[in-house]
GROMACS .gro file of C-alpha atoms in nm:
model
  423
    1UNK     CA    1  -2.197  -2.492  -2.062
    2UNK     CA    2  -2.041  -2.200  -1.877
    3UNK     CA    3  -2.194  -1.855  -1.836
    4UNK     CA    4  -2.047  -1.529  -1.713
    5UNK     CA    5  -2.200  -1.289  -1.461
    6UNK     CA    6  -2.036  -0.946  -1.442
    7UNK     CA    7  -2.044  -0.668  -1.184
    8UNK     CA    8  -1.850  -0.341  -1.185
    9UNK     CA    9  -1.607  -0.306  -0.896
   10UNK     CA   10  -1.714  -0.033  -0.657
   11UNK     CA   11  -1.528   0.149  -0.378
   12UNK     CA   12  -1.190   0.078  -0.542
   13UNK     CA   13  -0.950   0.309  -0.727
   14UNK     CA   14  -0.980   0.260  -1.105
   15UNK     CA   15  -1.197   0.064  -1.342
   16UNK     CA   16  -1.251  -0.311  -1.323
   17UNK     CA   17  -1.518  -0.573  -1.275
   18UNK     CA   18  -1.571  -0.912  -1.119
   19UNK     CA   19  -1.671  -1.202  -1.341
   20UNK     CA   20  -1.833  -1.503  -1.179
   21UNK     CA   21  -1.824  -1.798  -1.416
   22UNK     CA   22  -2.098  -2.057  -1.351
   23UNK     CA   23  -2.168  -2.399  -1.497
   24UNK     CA   24  -2.362  -2.711  -1.390
   25UNK     CA   25  -2.530  -2.511  -1.115
   26UNK     CA   26  -2.196  -2.425  -0.952
   27UNK     CA   27  -1.959  -2.131  -0.942
   28UNK     CA   28  -1.657  -2.248  -1.142
   29UNK     CA   29  -1.416  -1.957  -1.102
   30UNK     CA   30  -1.379  -1.586  -1.031
   31UNK     CA   31  -1.202  -1.348  -1.267
   32UNK     CA   32  -1.091  -0.994  -1.182
   33UNK     CA   33  -1.125  -0.804  -1.508
   34UNK     CA   34  -0.903  -0.499  -1.547
   35UNK     CA   35  -1.022  -0.300  -1.848
   36UNK     CA   36  -0.876   0.039  -1.762
   37UNK     CA   37  -0.643   0.145  -2.044
   38UNK     CA   38  -0.266   0.110  -1.993
   39UNK     CA   39  -0.059   0.432  -1.985
   40UNK     CA   40   0.286   0.301  -2.092
   41UNK     CA   41   0.477   0.499  -1.827
   42UNK     CA   42   0.782   0.272  -1.864
   43UNK     CA   43   0.798   0.351  -2.235
   44UNK     CA   44   0.771   0.721  -2.152
   45UNK     CA   45   1.079   0.690  -1.931
   46UNK     CA   46   1.300   0.586  -2.221
   47UNK     CA   47   1.549   0.857  -2.311
   48UNK     CA   48   1.482   1.056  -1.991
   49UNK     CA   49   1.742   1.143  -1.728
   50UNK     CA   50   1.744   0.943  -1.402
   51UNK     CA   51   1.676   1.262  -1.202
   52UNK     CA   52   1.345   1.295  -1.391
   53UNK     CA   53   1.223   0.947  -1.298
   54UNK     CA   54   1.081   1.027  -0.949
   55UNK     CA   55   0.855   1.301  -1.091
   56UNK     CA   56   0.745   1.100  -1.393
   57UNK     CA   57   0.665   0.781  -1.201
   58UNK     CA   58   0.484   0.972  -0.924
   59UNK     CA   59   0.209   1.052  -1.177
   60UNK     CA   60   0.114   0.684  -1.182
   61UNK     CA   61  -0.092   0.729  -0.864
   62UNK     CA   62  -0.257   1.016  -0.677
   63UNK     CA   63  -0.278   0.821  -0.351
   64UNK     CA   64   0.068   0.662  -0.331
   65UNK     CA   65   0.276   0.899  -0.547
   66UNK     CA   66   0.539   0.931  -0.271
   67UNK     CA   67   0.600   0.557  -0.287
   68UNK     CA   68   0.687   0.585  -0.656
   69UNK     CA   69   0.918   0.878  -0.590
   70UNK     CA   70   1.096   0.695  -0.310
   71UNK     CA   71   1.139   0.367  -0.501
   72UNK     CA   72   1.278   0.555  -0.799
   73UNK     CA   73   1.513   0.779  -0.599
   74UNK     CA   74   1.636   0.487  -0.388
   75UNK     CA   75   1.722   0.283  -0.697
   76UNK     CA   76   1.964   0.544  -0.831
   77UNK     CA   77   2.101   0.649  -0.492
   78UNK     CA   78   2.193   0.296  -0.397
   79UNK     CA   79   2.327   0.198  -0.738
   80UNK     CA   80   2.531   0.514  -0.795
   81UNK     CA   81   2.653   0.555  -0.437
   82UNK     CA   82   2.469   0.886  -0.383
   83UNK     CA   83   2.457   0.987  -0.016
   84UNK     CA   84   2.145   1.154   0.128
   85UNK     CA   85   2.202   1.396   0.420
   86UNK     CA   86   2.051   1.265   0.747
   87UNK     CA   87   1.796   1.547   0.795
   88UNK     CA   88   1.676   1.517   0.435
   89UNK     CA   89   1.634   1.141   0.466
   90UNK     CA   90   1.432   1.186   0.786
   91UNK     CA   91   1.220   1.441   0.604
   92UNK     CA   92   1.152   1.196   0.319
   93UNK     CA   93   1.061   0.919   0.564
   94UNK     CA   94   0.812   1.153   0.736
   95UNK     CA   95   0.646   1.232   0.403
   96UNK     CA   96   0.640   0.862   0.319
   97UNK     CA   97   0.487   0.771   0.657
   98UNK     CA   98   0.226   1.041   0.611
   99UNK     CA   99   0.125   0.889   0.279
  100UNK     CA  100   0.057   0.562   0.465
  101UNK     CA  101  -0.153   0.752   0.721
  102UNK     CA  102  -0.371   0.910   0.451
  103UNK     CA  103  -0.413   0.583   0.266
  104UNK     CA  104  -0.498   0.383   0.579
  105UNK     CA  105  -0.759   0.635   0.696
  106UNK     CA  106  -0.925   0.627   0.355
  107UNK     CA  107  -0.927   0.250   0.330
  108UNK     CA  108  -1.030   0.166   0.687
  109UNK     CA  109  -1.309   0.419   0.723
  110UNK     CA  110  -1.447   0.452   0.372
  111UNK     CA  111  -1.381   0.113   0.210
  112UNK     CA  112  -1.347  -0.181   0.448
  113UNK     CA  113  -1.536  -0.072   0.760
  114UNK     CA  114  -1.878  -0.058   0.585
  115UNK     CA  115  -1.823  -0.417   0.469
  116UNK     CA  116  -1.722  -0.532   0.815
  117UNK     CA  117  -2.034  -0.374   0.967
  118UNK     CA  118  -2.262  -0.492   0.681
  119UNK     CA  119  -2.348  -0.130   0.599
  120UNK     CA  120  -2.449  -0.019   0.251
  121UNK     CA  121  -2.194   0.264   0.250
  122UNK     CA  122  -1.962   0.469   0.466
  123UNK     CA  123  -2.245   0.723   0.507
  124UNK     CA  124  -2.455   0.463   0.685
  125UNK     CA  125  -2.164   0.392   0.921
  126UNK     CA  126  -2.111   0.760   0.989
  127UNK     CA  127  -2.481   0.835   1.043
  128UNK     CA  128  -2.484   0.571   1.315
  129UNK     CA  129  -2.144   0.676   1.454
  130UNK     CA  130  -2.106   1.054   1.404
  131UNK     CA  131  -1.812   1.069   1.645
  132UNK     CA  132  -1.620   0.822   1.427
  133UNK     CA  133  -1.695   1.035   1.122
  134UNK     CA  134  -1.561   1.348   1.290
  135UNK     CA  135  -1.244   1.175   1.408
  136UNK     CA  136  -1.177   1.019   1.068
  137UNK     CA  137  -1.231   1.347   0.887
  138UNK     CA  138  -1.009   1.538   1.129
  139UNK     CA  139  -0.732   1.280   1.093
  140UNK     CA  140  -0.750   1.289   0.717
  141UNK     CA  141  -0.745   1.669   0.703
  142UNK     CA  142  -0.451   1.677   0.946
  143UNK     CA  143  -0.254   1.439   0.723
  144UNK     CA  144  -0.335   1.659   0.421
  145UNK     CA  145  -0.202   1.961   0.606
  146UNK     CA  146   0.113   1.769   0.693
  147UNK     CA  147   0.162   1.676   0.329
  148UNK     CA  148   0.127   2.040   0.221
  149UNK     CA  149   0.387   2.161   0.473
  150UNK     CA  150   0.638   1.877   0.421
  151UNK     CA  151   0.581   1.796   0.056
  152UNK     CA  152   0.465   2.126  -0.093
  153UNK     CA  153   0.122   2.003  -0.204
  154UNK     CA  154  -0.174   1.812  -0.061
  155UNK     CA  155  -0.105   1.522  -0.297
  156UNK     CA  156   0.134   1.439  -0.584
  157UNK     CA  157   0.392   1.625  -0.377
  158UNK     CA  158   0.697   1.792  -0.534
  159UNK     CA  159   0.969   1.774  -0.270
  160UNK     CA  160   1.145   1.438  -0.321
  161UNK     CA  161   1.440   1.407  -0.554
  162UNK     CA  162   1.735   1.182  -0.622
  163UNK     CA  163   1.979   1.268  -0.343
  164UNK     CA  164   1.729   1.410  -0.091
  165UNK     CA  165   1.468   1.686  -0.100
  166UNK     CA  166   1.436   2.019  -0.276
  167UNK     CA  167   1.367   2.218   0.041
  168UNK     CA  168   1.304   2.193   0.415
  169UNK     CA  169   1.012   2.382   0.571
  170UNK     CA  170   1.083   2.649   0.831
  171UNK     CA  171   1.080   2.519   1.187
  172UNK     CA  172   0.784   2.738   1.284
  173UNK     CA  173   0.576   2.582   1.004
  174UNK     CA  174   0.640   2.233   1.140
  175UNK     CA  175   0.592   2.341   1.501
  176UNK     CA  176   0.247   2.473   1.408
  177UNK     CA  177   0.145   2.115   1.328
  178UNK     CA  178   0.226   1.995   1.679
  179UNK     CA  179  -0.079   2.166   1.832
  180UNK     CA  180  -0.294   1.889   1.679
  181UNK     CA  181  -0.053   1.601   1.734
  182UNK     CA  182  -0.192   1.485   2.068
  183UNK     CA  183  -0.544   1.492   1.931
  184UNK     CA  184  -0.432   1.286   1.629
  185UNK     CA  185  -0.282   1.022   1.861
  186UNK     CA  186  -0.605   1.010   2.064
  187UNK     CA  187  -0.819   0.978   1.752
  188UNK     CA  188  -0.597   0.705   1.608
  189UNK     CA  189  -0.629   0.511   1.931
  190UNK     CA  190  -1.009   0.552   1.946
  191UNK     CA  191  -1.055   0.456   1.581
  192UNK     CA  192  -0.841   0.148   1.635
  193UNK     CA  193  -1.045   0.046   1.937
  194UNK     CA  194  -1.369   0.101   1.744
  195UNK     CA  195  -1.251  -0.148   1.478
  196UNK     CA  196  -1.117  -0.397   1.732
  197UNK     CA  197  -1.442  -0.383   1.930
  198UNK     CA  198  -1.614  -0.539   1.626
  199UNK     CA  199  -1.402  -0.852   1.619
  200UNK     CA  200  -1.714  -1.072   1.636
  201UNK     CA  201  -1.792  -0.959   1.278
  202UNK     CA  202  -1.483  -1.125   1.126
  203UNK     CA  203  -1.521  -1.459   0.941
  204UNK     CA  204  -1.443  -1.757   1.160
  205UNK     CA  205  -1.254  -1.965   0.904
  206UNK     CA  206  -0.878  -1.960   0.854
  207UNK     CA  207  -0.684  -1.947   0.528
  208UNK     CA  208  -0.320  -1.974   0.424
  209UNK     CA  209  -0.169  -1.634   0.345
  210UNK     CA  210   0.171  -1.656   0.176
  211UNK     CA  211   0.346  -1.324   0.252
  212UNK     CA  212   0.596  -1.141   0.036
  213UNK     CA  213   0.736  -0.839   0.213
  214UNK     CA  214   1.044  -0.622   0.249
  215UNK     CA  215   1.237  -0.735   0.554
  216UNK     CA  216   1.422  -0.526   0.806
  217UNK     CA  217   1.564  -0.674   1.124
  218UNK     CA  218   1.529  -0.348   1.319
  219UNK     CA  219   1.254  -0.127   1.174
  220UNK     CA  220   0.899  -0.191   1.062
  221UNK     CA  221   0.966  -0.241   0.690
  222UNK     CA  222   0.944   0.059   0.456
  223UNK     CA  223   1.261   0.061   0.255
  224UNK     CA  224   1.499  -0.231   0.229
  225UNK     CA  225   1.732  -0.413  -0.005
  226UNK     CA  226   1.589  -0.752   0.098
  227UNK     CA  227   1.261  -0.935   0.044
  228UNK     CA  228   1.130  -1.220   0.261
  229UNK     CA  229   0.861  -1.484   0.235
  230UNK     CA  230   0.850  -1.751   0.507
  231UNK     CA  231   1.187  -1.923   0.473
  232UNK     CA  232   1.287  -1.733   0.156
  233UNK     CA  233   1.509  -1.426   0.162
  234UNK     CA  234   1.662  -1.258  -0.142
  235UNK     CA  235   1.808  -0.926  -0.257
  236UNK     CA  236   1.571  -0.699  -0.453
  237UNK     CA  237   1.787  -0.734  -0.766
  238UNK     CA  238   1.662  -1.097  -0.776
  239UNK     CA  239   1.295  -0.999  -0.764
  240UNK     CA  240   1.223  -1.065  -1.130
  241UNK     CA  241   1.381  -1.410  -1.094
  242UNK     CA  242   1.161  -1.501  -0.798
  243UNK     CA  243   0.824  -1.382  -0.930
  244UNK     CA  244   0.677  -1.486  -1.264
  245UNK     CA  245   0.447  -1.260  -1.469
  246UNK     CA  246   0.130  -1.397  -1.626
  247UNK     CA  247  -0.096  -1.250  -1.889
  248UNK     CA  248  -0.466  -1.329  -1.925
  249UNK     CA  249  -0.701  -1.207  -2.200
  250UNK     CA  250  -0.940  -1.035  -1.957
  251UNK     CA  251  -0.687  -0.808  -1.785
  252UNK     CA  252  -0.478  -0.514  -1.906
  253UNK     CA  253  -0.258  -0.568  -1.600
  254UNK     CA  254   0.008  -0.835  -1.570
  255UNK     CA  255  -0.030  -1.068  -1.270
  256UNK     CA  256   0.240  -1.239  -1.068
  257UNK     CA  257   0.300  -1.557  -0.875
  258UNK     CA  258   0.612  -1.703  -0.712
  259UNK     CA  259   0.854  -1.909  -0.920
  260UNK     CA  260   0.732  -2.211  -0.719
  261UNK     CA  261   0.382  -2.157  -0.867
  262UNK     CA  262   0.227  -2.031  -0.541
  263UNK     CA  263   0.017  -1.715  -0.525
  264UNK     CA  264   0.122  -1.466  -0.260
  265UNK     CA  265   0.002  -1.154  -0.081
  266UNK     CA  266   0.173  -0.817  -0.043
  267UNK     CA  267   0.050  -0.536   0.182
  268UNK     CA  268  -0.035  -0.455   0.544
  269UNK     CA  269  -0.133  -0.806   0.654
  270UNK     CA  270   0.199  -0.945   0.527
  271UNK     CA  271   0.393  -0.665   0.700
  272UNK     CA  272   0.198  -0.727   1.022
  273UNK     CA  273   0.256  -1.102   1.016
  274UNK     CA  274   0.631  -1.072   0.957
  275UNK     CA  275   0.718  -0.753   1.150
  276UNK     CA  276   0.471  -0.732   1.440
  277UNK     CA  277   0.753  -0.708   1.692
  278UNK     CA  278   0.894  -0.402   1.516
  279UNK     CA  279   0.578  -0.207   1.607
  280UNK     CA  280   0.599   0.015   1.913
  281UNK     CA  281   0.520  -0.124   2.255
  282UNK     CA  282   0.195   0.071   2.302
  283UNK     CA  283   0.066  -0.047   1.963
  284UNK     CA  284   0.147  -0.410   2.041
  285UNK     CA  285  -0.009  -0.384   2.388
  286UNK     CA  286  -0.333  -0.246   2.243
  287UNK     CA  287  -0.353  -0.530   1.991
  288UNK     CA  288  -0.267  -0.795   2.246
  289UNK     CA  289  -0.537  -0.664   2.482
  290UNK     CA  290  -0.790  -0.759   2.213
  291UNK     CA  291  -0.618  -1.091   2.141
  292UNK     CA  292  -0.452  -1.000   1.813
  293UNK     CA  293  -0.111  -1.154   1.751
  294UNK     CA  294   0.060  -1.269   1.433
  295UNK     CA  295  -0.007  -1.452   1.219
  296UNK     CA  296  -0.346  -1.316   1.118
  297UNK     CA  297  -0.504  -1.606   0.928
  298UNK     CA  298  -0.782  -1.443   0.728
  299UNK     CA  299  -0.759  -1.158   0.477
  300UNK     CA  300  -1.050  -0.985   0.652
  301UNK     CA  301  -0.806  -0.909   0.932
  302UNK     CA  302  -0.616  -0.677   0.699
  303UNK     CA  303  -0.819  -0.398   0.863
  304UNK     CA  304  -0.651  -0.492   1.193
  305UNK     CA  305  -0.309  -0.459   1.027
  306UNK     CA  306  -0.409  -0.121   0.882
  307UNK     CA  307  -0.528   0.029   1.209
  308UNK     CA  308  -0.210  -0.100   1.376
  309UNK     CA  309  -0.005   0.080   1.111
  310UNK     CA  310  -0.221   0.392   1.139
  311UNK     CA  311  -0.156   0.415   1.513
  312UNK     CA  312   0.215   0.333   1.470
  313UNK     CA  313   0.271   0.591   1.198
  314UNK     CA  314   0.093   0.872   1.381
  315UNK     CA  315   0.315   0.807   1.682
  316UNK     CA  316   0.620   0.818   1.455
  317UNK     CA  317   0.528   1.135   1.273
  318UNK     CA  318   0.450   1.322   1.594
  319UNK     CA  319   0.803   1.231   1.708
  320UNK     CA  320   0.935   1.377   1.383
  321UNK     CA  321   0.739   1.699   1.438
  322UNK     CA  322   0.858   1.732   1.797
  323UNK     CA  323   1.225   1.676   1.704
  324UNK     CA  324   1.233   1.854   1.369
  325UNK     CA  325   1.553   2.040   1.289
  326UNK     CA  326   1.573   2.280   0.996
  327UNK     CA  327   1.883   2.267   0.775
  328UNK     CA  328   1.969   2.450   0.458
  329UNK     CA  329   1.939   2.228   0.151
  330UNK     CA  330   2.241   2.258  -0.073
  331UNK     CA  331   2.260   2.218  -0.448
  332UNK     CA  332   2.345   1.860  -0.545
  333UNK     CA  333   2.545   1.721  -0.830
  334UNK     CA  334   2.651   1.364  -0.896
  335UNK     CA  335   2.791   1.154  -1.174
  336UNK     CA  336   2.538   0.952  -1.372
  337UNK     CA  337   2.681   0.606  -1.430
  338UNK     CA  338   2.587   0.342  -1.682
  339UNK     CA  339   2.427   0.034  -1.526
  340UNK     CA  340   2.112  -0.136  -1.402
  341UNK     CA  341   1.954  -0.007  -1.080
  342UNK     CA  342   1.694  -0.155  -0.846
  343UNK     CA  343   1.465   0.004  -0.588
  344UNK     CA  344   1.182  -0.127  -0.371
  345UNK     CA  345   0.964   0.023  -0.099
  346UNK     CA  346   0.658  -0.083   0.095
  347UNK     CA  347   0.381   0.127  -0.057
  348UNK     CA  348   0.054   0.130   0.144
  349UNK     CA  349  -0.069  -0.167  -0.063
  350UNK     CA  350   0.260  -0.362  -0.056
  351UNK     CA  351   0.591  -0.405  -0.236
  352UNK     CA  352   0.654  -0.155  -0.515
  353UNK     CA  353   0.951  -0.258  -0.732
  354UNK     CA  354   1.146  -0.045  -0.983
  355UNK     CA  355   1.427  -0.145  -1.221
  356UNK     CA  356   1.609   0.097  -1.452
  357UNK     CA  357   1.884   0.047  -1.710
  358UNK     CA  358   2.090   0.358  -1.781
  359UNK     CA  359   2.306   0.372  -2.095
  360UNK     CA  360   2.650   0.526  -2.141
  361UNK     CA  361   2.490   0.859  -2.241
  362UNK     CA  362   2.334   0.877  -1.895
  363UNK     CA  363   1.978   0.822  -2.017
  364UNK     CA  364   1.722   0.560  -1.914
  365UNK     CA  365   1.718   0.289  -2.178
  366UNK     CA  366   1.476   0.044  -2.015
  367UNK     CA  367   1.249   0.035  -1.709
  368UNK     CA  368   1.021  -0.208  -1.533
  369UNK     CA  369   0.777  -0.115  -1.256
  370UNK     CA  370   0.580  -0.381  -1.066
  371UNK     CA  371   0.309  -0.232  -0.840
  372UNK     CA  372   0.150  -0.418  -0.548
  373UNK     CA  373  -0.199  -0.450  -0.699
  374UNK     CA  374  -0.065  -0.650  -0.995
  375UNK     CA  375   0.097  -0.891  -0.749
  376UNK     CA  376  -0.227  -0.943  -0.555
  377UNK     CA  377  -0.461  -1.009  -0.850
  378UNK     CA  378  -0.422  -1.388  -0.850
  379UNK     CA  379  -0.481  -1.401  -0.474
  380UNK     CA  380  -0.793  -1.184  -0.511
  381UNK     CA  381  -0.944  -1.450  -0.737
  382UNK     CA  382  -0.825  -1.747  -0.529
  383UNK     CA  383  -0.939  -1.598  -0.197
  384UNK     CA  384  -1.277  -1.502  -0.345
  385UNK     CA  385  -1.340  -1.863  -0.447
  386UNK     CA  386  -1.226  -1.988  -0.107
  387UNK     CA  387  -1.457  -1.741   0.067
  388UNK     CA  388  -1.762  -1.846  -0.138
  389UNK     CA  389  -1.686  -2.208  -0.058
  390UNK     CA  390  -1.656  -2.139   0.316
  391UNK     CA  391  -1.984  -1.945   0.338
  392UNK     CA  392  -2.171  -2.206   0.134
  393UNK     CA  393  -2.232  -2.014  -0.190
  394UNK     CA  394  -2.005  -2.210  -0.423
  395UNK     CA  395  -2.282  -2.456  -0.518
  396UNK     CA  396  -2.561  -2.198  -0.530
  397UNK     CA  397  -2.529  -2.042  -0.872
  398UNK     CA  398  -2.883  -1.912  -0.838
  399UNK     CA  399  -2.767  -1.669  -0.568
  400UNK     CA  400  -2.537  -1.470  -0.794
  401UNK     CA  401  -2.630  -1.130  -0.654
  402UNK     CA  402  -2.524  -1.238  -0.305
  403UNK     CA  403  -2.208  -1.400  -0.449
  404UNK     CA  404  -2.113  -1.076  -0.624
  405UNK     CA  405  -2.155  -0.881  -0.300
  406UNK     CA  406  -1.922  -1.120  -0.119
  407UNK     CA  407  -1.662  -1.123  -0.399
  408UNK     CA  408  -1.651  -0.744  -0.403
  409UNK     CA  409  -1.587  -0.745  -0.028
  410UNK     CA  410  -1.291  -0.982  -0.072
  411UNK     CA  411  -1.142  -0.772  -0.354
  412UNK     CA  412  -1.171  -0.455  -0.142
  413UNK     CA  413  -0.970  -0.623   0.135
  414UNK     CA  414  -0.666  -0.585  -0.093
  415UNK     CA  415  -0.739  -0.214  -0.152
  416UNK     CA  416  -0.664  -0.253  -0.524
  417UNK     CA  417  -0.534   0.046  -0.717
  418UNK     CA  418  -0.627  -0.048  -1.071
  419UNK     CA  419  -0.473   0.266  -1.220
  420UNK     CA  420  -0.137   0.161  -1.072
  421UNK     CA  421  -0.173  -0.189  -1.212
  422UNK     CA  422  -0.206  -0.059  -1.571
  423UNK     CA  423   0.059   0.209  -1.541
   0.00000   0.00000   0.00000
């Protein structure tokens, strides 16, 4: 006879719980329950104009709203042949990079680091390391200030549109940010080294991590028309042919696996393992000095991928600030064409996919949005079981409290955004 043991997920965005199913004295399986109510955003897009889609979809998430705006805008721009002026595209990339900075600071310092250090909370970490707390807070506040100047608001910004941006900030506003740039680089480096100095805390076992990631032969992947996974490579319009949705009674979110039946992982660790050599030289040298090279073979190392990205993106955005050039934004008009349009970006948590069908009246007739958290749900369950087996808890059903603590740690490695998954 099987029994369920439930625990609410903590230190994640949204509402869910872990269910450990036990029977015959063993842990039989792990289930990630998503009970947060769906919001039917795709249905709400029906009958709306394509130019409205970036704003509507950005309300799906308060942390990665820029990712939704970019995926939506890119879908229509590519499909309808809409050109984005160079300076406006650079501006959008800077906003997008800054979203990754904010998200990585939050996840590394407040979510995963306490687990790595076996602390009860981030407060315990900060009480023991007040310098780390100050650096993390300063970095986060700096990224918020950047978002306000470049995007118009601290979060859920309002400056990205189909065809570019609504406005460019004055040069003096951007130059004012540069006074803190050097300090941000120093803090990013020190925070990275603090994490890497704790490498003895990582689990010693290895696991197979099947990546699915946007691929770019030149740049660290953010926006691309192609998706890669080991030997596979396909255009984003084939995405819904290559991944298969699943529905389970305990989750309001769909889940996905590859057409081959394999589960896969999207997010920083997949980007790191496939695009390490597209990081800057100083970032790669820092990682190599601590012995970190791709592939990272345990999901716990996702914190290494995140601090690598944090350092990389702060270097990139300081370059943008130093070389910023103001241009006047002109009014845009373009012909809305009937058709089906595809967009994909690397959100902080992984691939974010959008598909829109526009009818002959120029209105959205159908939409499908697949966020990264939905794609990682099956791996969260599989990796949790694997972890319990490796640390010797799989046959100890009497130690459920300890098992729940370990399962929650594994789920947090994926930085799930449950609200995104039930959009």
